[in-house]
Short mmCIF file of C-alpha atoms (C1' of nucleotides) in Angstrom, two decimals:
data_model
loop_
_atom_site.label_atom_id
_atom_site.label_comp_id
_atom_site.label_asym_id
_atom_site.label_seq_id
_atom_site.Cartn_x
_atom_site.Cartn_y
_atom_site.Cartn_z
CA UNK M 80 -0.03 -0.01 0.00
CA UNK M 81 2.77 2.41 -0.73
CA UNK M 82 1.82 5.82 -1.49
CA UNK M 83 2.62 6.99 -4.96
CA UNK M 84 1.77 9.83 -7.17
CA UNK M 85 -0.77 8.78 -9.84
CA UNK M 86 0.59 9.82 -13.28
CA UNK M 87 -1.22 9.86 -16.49
CA UNK M 88 0.28 6.29 -17.24
CA UNK M 89 -1.27 5.20 -13.95
CA UNK M 90 -4.83 6.50 -15.05
CA UNK M 91 -4.32 5.04 -18.39
CA UNK M 92 -3.62 1.52 -17.04
CA UNK M 93 -6.37 1.87 -14.58
CA UNK M 94 -8.81 2.80 -17.00
CA UNK M 95 -7.85 0.26 -19.59
CA UNK M 96 -8.20 -2.41 -16.92
CA UNK M 97 -11.46 -1.17 -15.69
CA UNK M 98 -12.77 -1.23 -19.28
CA UNK M 99 -11.52 -4.72 -19.98
CA UNK M 100 -12.34 -6.35 -16.67
CA UNK M 101 -8.89 -7.78 -16.66
CA UNK M 102 -5.89 -7.57 -18.85
CA UNK M 103 -2.22 -8.61 -19.30
CA UNK M 104 0.28 -5.94 -20.00
CA UNK M 105 0.30 -7.02 -23.57
CA UNK M 106 -3.34 -6.47 -23.69
CA UNK M 107 -2.71 -2.96 -22.61
CA UNK M 108 0.13 -2.68 -25.24
CA UNK M 109 -2.30 -3.53 -27.80
CA UNK M 110 -5.18 -1.41 -26.72
CA UNK M 111 -2.74 1.52 -26.39
CA UNK M 112 -1.16 1.03 -29.86
CA UNK M 113 -4.57 1.35 -31.84
CA UNK M 114 -5.82 4.27 -30.02
CA UNK M 115 -4.46 6.77 -27.61
CA UNK M 116 -1.07 5.74 -28.26
CA UNK M 117 -1.15 7.31 -31.68
CA UNK M 118 -1.56 10.62 -30.13
CA UNK M 119 0.20 10.24 -26.78
CA UNK M 120 2.52 7.46 -26.68
CA UNK M 121 3.36 5.29 -23.77
CA UNK M 122 6.38 2.90 -24.27
CA UNK M 123 5.44 -0.72 -23.79
CA UNK M 124 7.94 -1.22 -20.81
CA UNK M 125 5.83 1.01 -18.87
CA UNK M 126 2.81 -1.04 -19.33
CA UNK M 127 4.69 -3.90 -17.71
CA UNK M 128 5.95 -1.80 -14.78
CA UNK M 129 3.21 0.32 -13.94
CA UNK M 130 0.61 -2.38 -13.09
CA UNK M 131 3.24 -3.54 -10.55
CA UNK M 132 3.32 -0.31 -9.06
CA UNK M 133 -0.28 0.05 -8.94
CA UNK M 134 -0.54 -3.36 -7.16
CA UNK M 135 1.69 -2.12 -4.48
CA UNK M 136 -0.60 0.80 -4.06
CA UNK M 137 -3.45 -1.36 -3.67
CA UNK M 138 -5.26 -0.21 -6.81
CA UNK M 139 -4.78 -3.49 -8.88
CA UNK M 140 -4.54 -7.03 -7.99
CA UNK M 141 -2.73 -9.63 -9.82
CA UNK M 142 -4.22 -12.97 -10.71
CA UNK M 143 -1.54 -15.33 -12.40
CA UNK M 144 -3.07 -17.87 -14.40
CA UNK M 145 -2.47 -21.20 -12.91
CA UNK M 146 -2.75 -23.43 -15.95
CA UNK M 147 -1.44 -22.94 -19.24
CA UNK M 148 0.77 -19.97 -19.94
CA UNK M 149 0.72 -18.48 -16.48
CA UNK M 150 -0.18 -15.02 -17.76
CA UNK M 151 -0.33 -12.26 -15.64
CA UNK M 152 -3.73 -10.78 -15.31
CA UNK M 153 -4.41 -7.62 -13.59
CA UNK M 154 -7.74 -6.74 -12.15
CA UNK M 155 -8.90 -3.43 -10.51
CA UNK M 156 -9.66 -3.26 -6.89
CA UNK M 157 -12.52 -1.23 -5.59
CA UNK M 158 -9.82 1.17 -4.33
CA UNK M 159 -8.55 1.35 -7.87
CA UNK M 160 -12.00 2.04 -9.22
CA UNK M 161 -12.65 4.77 -6.61
CA UNK M 162 -9.28 6.41 -7.67
CA UNK M 163 -10.12 6.12 -11.29
CA UNK M 164 -13.58 7.63 -11.00
CA UNK M 165 -12.39 10.50 -8.85
CA UNK M 166 -9.75 11.37 -11.58
CA UNK M 167 -12.43 11.22 -14.12
CA UNK M 168 -14.82 13.44 -12.30
CA UNK M 169 -12.58 15.97 -10.91
CA UNK M 170 -12.76 19.14 -12.78
CA UNK M 171 -8.87 19.56 -12.55
CA UNK M 172 -7.46 21.84 -15.02
CA UNK M 173 -4.23 20.49 -16.16
CA UNK M 174 -2.20 21.89 -18.92
CA UNK M 175 -1.87 20.52 -22.50
CA UNK M 176 1.54 19.74 -23.77
CA UNK M 177 2.02 19.94 -27.64
CA UNK M 178 5.43 18.51 -28.00
CA UNK M 179 6.05 18.92 -31.63
CA UNK M 180 9.68 19.01 -32.63
CA UNK M 181 8.92 20.69 -35.94
CA UNK M 182 7.48 23.60 -34.08
CA UNK M 183 10.63 23.68 -31.88
CA UNK M 184 12.66 23.93 -35.00
CA UNK M 185 10.53 26.69 -36.27
CA UNK M 186 11.03 28.70 -33.45
CA UNK M 187 14.70 28.94 -34.30
CA UNK M 188 14.22 29.34 -37.90
CA UNK M 189 15.81 32.87 -37.59
CA UNK M 190 18.96 30.91 -37.70
CA UNK M 191 17.99 29.39 -40.99
CA UNK M 192 18.10 31.16 -44.40
CA UNK M 193 15.25 31.17 -46.63
CA UNK M 194 16.16 28.02 -48.25
CA UNK M 195 16.57 26.11 -45.01
CA UNK M 196 12.96 27.44 -43.96
CA UNK M 197 11.59 26.29 -47.21
CA UNK M 198 12.99 22.83 -46.55
CA UNK M 199 11.97 22.69 -43.00
CA UNK M 200 8.55 23.52 -44.05
CA UNK M 201 8.19 21.22 -46.91
CA UNK M 202 9.42 18.32 -44.94
CA UNK M 203 7.08 19.15 -41.95
CA UNK M 204 4.11 19.30 -44.47
CA UNK M 205 5.04 15.93 -45.81
CA UNK M 206 5.39 14.42 -42.65
CA UNK M 207 2.14 15.75 -41.24
CA UNK M 208 0.27 14.78 -44.37
CA UNK M 209 1.60 11.22 -43.99
CA UNK M 210 0.70 11.10 -40.35
CA UNK M 211 -2.77 12.51 -41.23
CA UNK M 212 -3.25 9.58 -43.76
CA UNK M 213 -2.16 7.05 -41.27
CA UNK M 214 -4.76 8.36 -38.61
CA UNK M 215 -7.54 8.48 -41.16
CA UNK M 216 -6.79 4.87 -42.15
CA UNK M 217 -6.79 3.87 -38.56
CA UNK M 218 -10.05 5.83 -38.01
CA UNK M 219 -11.77 4.14 -41.09
CA UNK M 220 -10.93 0.89 -39.68
CA UNK M 221 -13.23 1.45 -37.08
CA UNK M 222 -16.89 0.63 -37.60
CA UNK M 223 -18.35 3.86 -39.02
CA UNK M 224 -21.14 4.22 -36.53
CA UNK M 225 -18.58 4.07 -33.80
CA UNK M 226 -16.67 6.88 -35.19
CA UNK M 227 -18.44 9.46 -32.89
CA UNK M 228 -17.85 7.32 -29.89
CA UNK M 229 -16.24 9.43 -27.25
CA UNK M 230 -13.43 6.95 -26.61
CA UNK M 231 -12.42 7.69 -30.18
CA UNK M 232 -11.98 11.31 -29.10
CA UNK M 233 -8.23 11.33 -28.84
CA UNK M 234 -7.95 10.02 -32.34
CA UNK M 235 -10.28 12.48 -33.73
CA UNK M 236 -8.43 15.40 -31.90
CA UNK M 237 -5.22 14.09 -33.36
CA UNK M 238 -6.72 14.27 -36.87
CA UNK M 239 -7.80 17.84 -36.24
CA UNK M 240 -4.25 18.72 -35.19
CA UNK M 241 -2.70 16.96 -38.17
CA UNK M 242 -5.07 18.70 -40.47
CA UNK M 243 -4.28 22.06 -38.92
CA UNK M 244 -0.68 21.33 -38.90
CA UNK M 245 -0.74 20.49 -42.78
CA UNK M 246 -2.37 23.87 -43.49
CA UNK M 247 0.01 25.59 -41.09
CA UNK M 248 3.18 24.36 -42.75
CA UNK M 249 1.90 24.85 -46.18
CA UNK M 250 1.24 28.47 -45.37
CA UNK M 251 4.63 28.77 -44.06
CA UNK M 252 6.21 27.00 -47.06
CA UNK M 253 4.16 29.43 -49.43
CA UNK M 254 5.11 32.65 -47.43
CA UNK M 255 6.81 35.43 -49.34
CA UNK M 256 10.07 36.52 -47.85
CA UNK M 257 9.80 39.82 -45.89
CA UNK M 258 10.12 43.06 -47.86
CA UNK M 259 13.38 44.22 -46.10
CA UNK M 260 15.26 41.04 -47.38
CA UNK M 261 13.79 41.39 -51.06
CA UNK M 262 16.90 43.14 -52.36
CA UNK M 263 19.64 41.94 -50.21
CA UNK R 90 33.49 16.48 -23.42
CA UNK R 91 31.30 13.69 -22.26
CA UNK R 92 29.06 12.08 -24.71
CA UNK R 93 25.37 12.82 -24.14
CA UNK R 94 22.11 12.48 -25.96
CA UNK R 95 20.56 15.82 -27.25
CA UNK R 96 17.12 16.27 -26.06
CA UNK R 97 14.67 18.78 -26.99
CA UNK R 98 15.69 20.64 -24.04
CA UNK R 99 19.29 20.57 -25.20
CA UNK R 100 18.23 22.02 -28.60
CA UNK R 101 15.97 24.65 -26.87
CA UNK R 102 18.83 25.95 -24.92
CA UNK R 103 21.31 25.76 -27.83
CA UNK R 104 19.01 27.66 -29.96
CA UNK R 105 18.11 30.28 -27.57
CA UNK R 106 21.62 31.05 -26.68
CA UNK R 107 22.61 31.05 -30.35
CA UNK R 108 19.86 33.74 -30.98
CA UNK R 109 20.79 35.90 -27.86
CA UNK R 110 24.61 35.55 -28.37
CA UNK R 111 24.81 34.82 -24.80
CA UNK R 112 22.39 34.33 -22.11
CA UNK R 113 21.85 33.46 -18.42
CA UNK R 114 19.68 30.75 -17.31
CA UNK R 115 17.11 33.38 -16.33
CA UNK R 116 17.31 34.91 -19.59
CA UNK R 117 16.40 31.49 -20.77
CA UNK R 118 13.68 31.21 -18.44
CA UNK R 119 12.08 34.43 -19.40
CA UNK R 120 12.55 33.70 -23.16
CA UNK R 121 10.77 30.32 -22.73
CA UNK R 122 8.04 31.65 -20.54
CA UNK R 123 6.63 34.11 -23.27
CA UNK R 124 6.79 31.92 -26.28
CA UNK R 125 7.40 28.22 -26.74
CA UNK R 126 6.90 27.39 -22.93
CA UNK R 127 3.35 28.45 -23.48
CA UNK R 128 2.86 25.24 -25.72
CA UNK R 129 5.80 23.07 -24.57
CA UNK R 130 6.74 23.57 -20.95
CA UNK R 131 10.30 23.45 -19.78
CA UNK R 132 10.58 23.75 -15.97
CA UNK R 133 13.03 26.31 -14.94
CA UNK R 134 15.27 23.94 -13.05
CA UNK R 135 16.28 22.49 -16.28
CA UNK R 136 17.22 25.72 -17.72
CA UNK R 137 19.77 25.82 -14.95
CA UNK R 138 21.08 22.45 -15.17
CA UNK R 139 21.00 21.83 -18.94
CA UNK R 140 23.57 24.53 -19.87
CA UNK R 141 26.02 22.85 -17.49
CA UNK R 142 25.50 19.54 -19.35
CA UNK R 143 26.08 21.25 -22.51
CA UNK R 144 29.15 22.77 -21.17
CA UNK R 145 30.52 19.40 -20.32
CA UNK R 146 29.67 18.14 -23.87
CA UNK R 147 31.71 21.17 -25.31
CA UNK R 148 28.64 22.69 -26.85
CA UNK R 149 28.55 25.60 -24.68
CA UNK R 150 31.09 27.71 -22.75
CA UNK R 151 30.55 29.53 -19.53
CA UNK R 152 31.73 33.15 -18.98
CA UNK R 153 31.28 34.00 -15.58
CA UNK R 154 31.01 37.79 -15.11
CA UNK R 155 33.98 39.11 -13.22
CA UNK R 156 32.58 42.31 -11.79
CA UNK R 157 29.26 43.09 -10.26
CA UNK R 158 26.78 40.28 -9.83
CA UNK R 159 29.00 37.35 -11.21
CA UNK R 160 26.27 36.26 -13.56
CA UNK R 161 26.74 33.10 -15.40
CA UNK R 162 26.48 33.72 -18.90
CA UNK R 163 26.57 31.02 -21.48
CA UNK R 164 27.85 31.27 -24.94
CA UNK R 165 27.61 28.81 -27.85
CA UNK R 166 30.84 27.17 -29.19
CA UNK R 167 31.48 26.41 -32.77
CA UNK R 168 30.82 22.62 -32.04
CA UNK R 169 27.41 23.83 -30.42
CA UNK R 170 26.62 25.84 -33.40
CA UNK R 171 27.42 22.83 -35.62
CA UNK R 172 25.21 20.64 -33.54
CA UNK R 173 22.42 23.18 -33.68
CA UNK R 174 22.43 23.73 -37.31
CA UNK R 175 22.61 20.08 -37.97
CA UNK R 176 19.37 19.51 -36.04
CA UNK R 177 17.72 22.21 -37.69
CA UNK R 178 18.58 21.15 -41.12
CA UNK R 179 18.02 17.37 -40.61
CA UNK R 180 14.77 16.16 -42.02
CA UNK R 181 14.25 13.80 -39.21
CA UNK R 182 10.82 12.60 -38.78
CA UNK R 183 10.06 12.54 -35.06
CA UNK R 184 6.62 12.14 -33.62
CA UNK R 185 4.29 14.70 -32.25
CA UNK R 186 3.05 14.12 -28.71
CA UNK R 187 -0.24 15.63 -27.82
CA UNK R 188 -0.48 15.21 -24.08
CA UNK R 189 -3.89 16.42 -23.17
CA UNK R 190 -5.30 15.20 -20.03
CA UNK R 191 -8.77 15.93 -21.05
CA UNK R 192 -8.47 13.65 -24.11
CA UNK R 193 -7.20 10.97 -21.78
CA UNK R 194 -10.30 11.21 -19.74
CA UNK R 195 -12.60 11.17 -22.82
CA UNK R 196 -11.01 8.09 -23.81
CA UNK R 197 -12.41 6.44 -20.70
CA UNK R 198 -15.76 8.12 -20.89
CA UNK R 199 -17.50 4.91 -21.37
CA UNK R 200 -17.02 4.54 -17.51
CA UNK R 201 -19.00 7.73 -17.07
CA UNK R 202 -22.81 8.27 -17.20
CA UNK R 203 -24.24 10.92 -19.40
CA UNK R 204 -24.11 13.43 -16.76
CA UNK R 205 -20.39 12.76 -16.18
CA UNK R 206 -19.52 13.18 -19.71
CA UNK R 207 -21.34 16.52 -19.89
CA UNK R 208 -19.61 17.80 -16.88
CA UNK R 209 -16.29 16.81 -18.30
CA UNK R 210 -17.01 18.33 -21.79
CA UNK R 211 -18.30 21.48 -20.28
CA UNK R 212 -15.36 21.88 -18.07
CA UNK R 213 -13.02 21.08 -21.03
CA UNK R 214 -14.53 23.50 -23.16
CA UNK R 215 -14.27 26.16 -20.54
CA UNK R 216 -10.59 25.43 -19.97
CA UNK R 217 -9.77 25.54 -23.56
CA UNK R 218 -11.65 28.72 -23.92
CA UNK R 219 -9.79 30.29 -21.10
CA UNK R 220 -6.41 29.01 -22.46
CA UNK R 221 -7.30 30.35 -25.89
CA UNK R 222 -7.94 33.64 -24.55
CA UNK R 223 -4.67 33.64 -22.75
CA UNK R 224 -2.73 32.78 -25.89
CA UNK R 225 -4.60 35.44 -27.93
CA UNK R 226 -3.68 38.02 -25.48
CA UNK R 227 -0.17 36.88 -25.47
CA UNK R 228 -0.22 36.88 -29.37
CA UNK R 229 -1.73 40.38 -29.36
CA UNK R 230 0.98 41.89 -26.90
CA UNK R 231 3.36 41.34 -29.93
CA UNK R 232 3.86 43.80 -32.38
CA UNK R 233 1.04 42.92 -35.22
CA UNK R 234 3.45 43.06 -38.03
CA UNK R 235 5.71 40.51 -36.26
CA UNK R 236 2.79 38.02 -35.74
CA UNK R 237 3.64 36.02 -38.74
CA UNK R 238 7.15 35.89 -37.98
CA UNK R 239 8.08 32.16 -37.95
CA UNK R 240 9.45 32.13 -34.47
CA UNK R 241 5.87 32.83 -33.15
CA UNK R 242 4.94 29.53 -34.92
CA UNK R 243 4.56 27.55 -31.88
CA UNK R 244 2.17 30.11 -30.27
CA UNK R 245 0.14 30.26 -33.60
CA UNK R 246 -0.12 26.57 -33.63
CA UNK R 247 -1.17 26.48 -29.97
CA UNK R 248 -3.94 28.96 -30.84
CA UNK R 249 -5.02 26.68 -33.66
CA UNK R 250 -5.09 23.63 -31.28
CA UNK R 251 -7.10 25.58 -28.75
CA UNK R 252 -9.49 26.79 -31.22
CA UNK R 253 -10.10 23.23 -32.61
CA UNK R 254 -10.35 21.98 -28.89
CA UNK R 255 -13.13 24.36 -27.98
CA UNK R 256 -15.26 23.31 -31.00
CA UNK R 257 -14.39 19.66 -30.29
CA UNK R 258 -15.67 19.74 -26.60
CA UNK R 259 -18.57 21.93 -27.59
CA UNK R 260 -19.60 19.20 -30.05
CA UNK R 261 -19.21 16.53 -27.45
CA UNK R 262 -21.14 18.58 -24.94
CA UNK R 263 -24.03 19.02 -27.38
CA UNK R 264 -24.03 15.31 -28.67
CA UNK R 265 -27.44 13.73 -28.22
CA UNK R 266 -27.15 10.35 -26.45
CA UNK R 267 -26.97 7.33 -28.80
CA UNK R 268 -30.55 5.99 -29.72
CA UNK R 269 -30.17 2.64 -27.96
CA UNK R 270 -30.11 4.34 -24.61
CA UNK R 271 -32.92 6.63 -25.45
CA UNK R 272 -35.51 4.33 -23.54
CA UNK R 273 -33.38 2.77 -20.79
"C1'" DC E 110 13.34 -26.13 -41.12
"C1'" DC E 111 14.38 -21.57 -40.60
"C1'" DT E 112 13.46 -16.78 -39.95
"C1'" DA E 113 10.62 -13.13 -38.62
"C1'" DT E 114 7.82 -11.30 -35.75
"C1'" DC E 115 5.12 -11.86 -31.57
"C1'" DA E 116 4.87 -11.96 -26.89
"C1'" DT E 117 7.11 -10.87 -22.52
"C1'" DG E 118 9.76 -9.32 -19.74
"C1'" DT E 119 14.12 -6.97 -16.77
"C1'" DA E 120 17.63 -3.69 -16.04
"C1'" DA E 121 20.02 0.51 -16.12
"C1'" DT E 122 20.26 5.10 -17.05
"C1'" DC E 123 19.09 9.57 -17.15
"C1'" DC E 124 16.17 13.23 -17.89
"C1'" DG E 125 12.21 15.78 -16.06
"C1'" DT E 126 10.02 17.26 -12.08
"C1'" DT E 127 9.28 18.54 -7.36
"C1'" DA E 128 10.60 20.51 -3.59
"C1'" DC E 129 13.47 23.36 -1.03
"C1'" DA E 130 16.27 27.45 -0.11
"C1'" DT E 131 17.87 32.13 -0.18
"C1'" DG E 132 19.91 36.73 -1.37
"C1'" DA E 133 18.26 40.79 -4.11
"C1'" DT E 134 14.74 44.05 -5.60
"C1'" DT E 135 10.66 46.37 -5.82
"C1'" DA E 136 6.35 47.87 -4.09
"C1'" DT E 137 3.39 49.64 -0.26
"C1'" DA X 230 10.42 48.76 7.14
"C1'" DT X 231 8.22 44.94 5.55
"C1'" DA X 232 6.05 42.12 2.43
"C1'" DA X 233 6.00 40.31 -2.06
"C1'" DT X 234 7.97 39.00 -5.80
"C1'" DC X 235 12.28 38.35 -8.63
"C1'" DA X 236 16.39 35.89 -9.49
"C1'" DT X 237 19.08 32.03 -8.79
"C1'" DG X 238 20.17 28.22 -7.72
"C1'" DT X 239 20.65 22.87 -5.60
"C1'" DA X 240 19.16 18.22 -4.20
"C1'" DA X 241 16.77 14.12 -4.59
"C1'" DC X 242 13.58 11.35 -6.34
"C1'" DG X 243 11.34 8.67 -9.51
"C1'" DG X 244 9.10 7.90 -13.77
"C1'" DA X 245 10.09 7.52 -18.88
"C1'" DT X 246 13.00 5.73 -22.17
"C1'" DT X 247 16.38 2.81 -24.13
"C1'" DA X 248 18.63 -1.27 -24.36
"C1'" DC X 249 19.01 -5.95 -23.74
"C1'" DA X 250 17.14 -10.59 -23.61
"C1'" DT X 251 14.39 -14.80 -24.70
"C1'" DG X 252 10.80 -18.29 -25.58
"C1'" DA X 253 6.97 -18.97 -28.52
"C1'" DT X 254 4.60 -18.89 -32.74
"C1'" DA X 255 3.83 -18.55 -37.39
"C1'" DG X 256 4.92 -17.98 -42.28
"C1'" DG X 257 7.84 -19.15 -46.22
#
DNA sequence: CCTATCATGTAATCCGTTACATGATTAT
DNA sequence: ATAATCATGTAACGGATTACATGATAGG
């Protein structure tokens, strides 16, 4: 019952196990890979270690399969469920982090010449386009009537971001150089 | 000259110092706070420790002010400049992380009843609206003719995200319950 | 059969974060 | 004068990431 801070990873694991009833770390890995993980990545190693932490906090319980493959199933405890529901209901205002390396580069584009900026913008536009298509194909692989399902939200928001990013970078790639540098 | 991996924080520090010529950690802190930091946060403690790391890697040089306040100024070395330009020019396709706790909650909204989802959506809409206004005011505080300056890119993209998020959550808050649960 | 890839972990490192701490300015 | 905030760090912890490792399964 060690005290430990609940991180986003904790809530992810708690939530996935609550939804599934029980799950092995590999189940978690797959579930993450095809949904949230596309937008907010959680390395698989954590999906093996985090449940152990949560067991030590009394929020999960481990049920090792006695026969067959001895899989490690994790189940949520009532304390775990309570913690999860508390987090879900709490109106907490946490901050959003948009960690986009392309934007960080853009922030320093004054260090690049015009050509360099063009190259960056073109590459970013392409990358986001590709990503957009990947997410779209993922979204399409879902039954259409489920597309509006709230749990697909992260994916949908990811799509919105990628769409915006494609336009954003296209715009930058197309921008005319500032007047002052017209005649260098 | 220890080998060390260059993280986004490294590039941030290198870039800011390259732009400024030289800077104290506090200069970095301020520069971050009013621009990128709004979208991708970098705790101030790192802005004090990271330059030290970079010095040990030979990418920065420290110049302690001899008179007055003995400020610790950091200057970029030619190796540092090279590393920075390499990173800026490299076409590397890194992944974007959108770490939005609201979206993580939404992912688990099947665990909430309709009222709970409404509450979540309303709270998120409000939070994003507020954030949007904060970013807008920040953007306005910049000279208008500089608004399109590439280095304001992260802020602009942040604005696009927040705008999309407001609509996104409004949409969710407004959604009618699925037909199947009409007559419970 | 042999080779990929799947499935399942463990270990070590290190970066990111939180917490603590304190002298110097500025405002009241 | 005193309180508040600015400016400037340091220390410690722990979670996140990377790297390593290996048996099982399936495809060719």
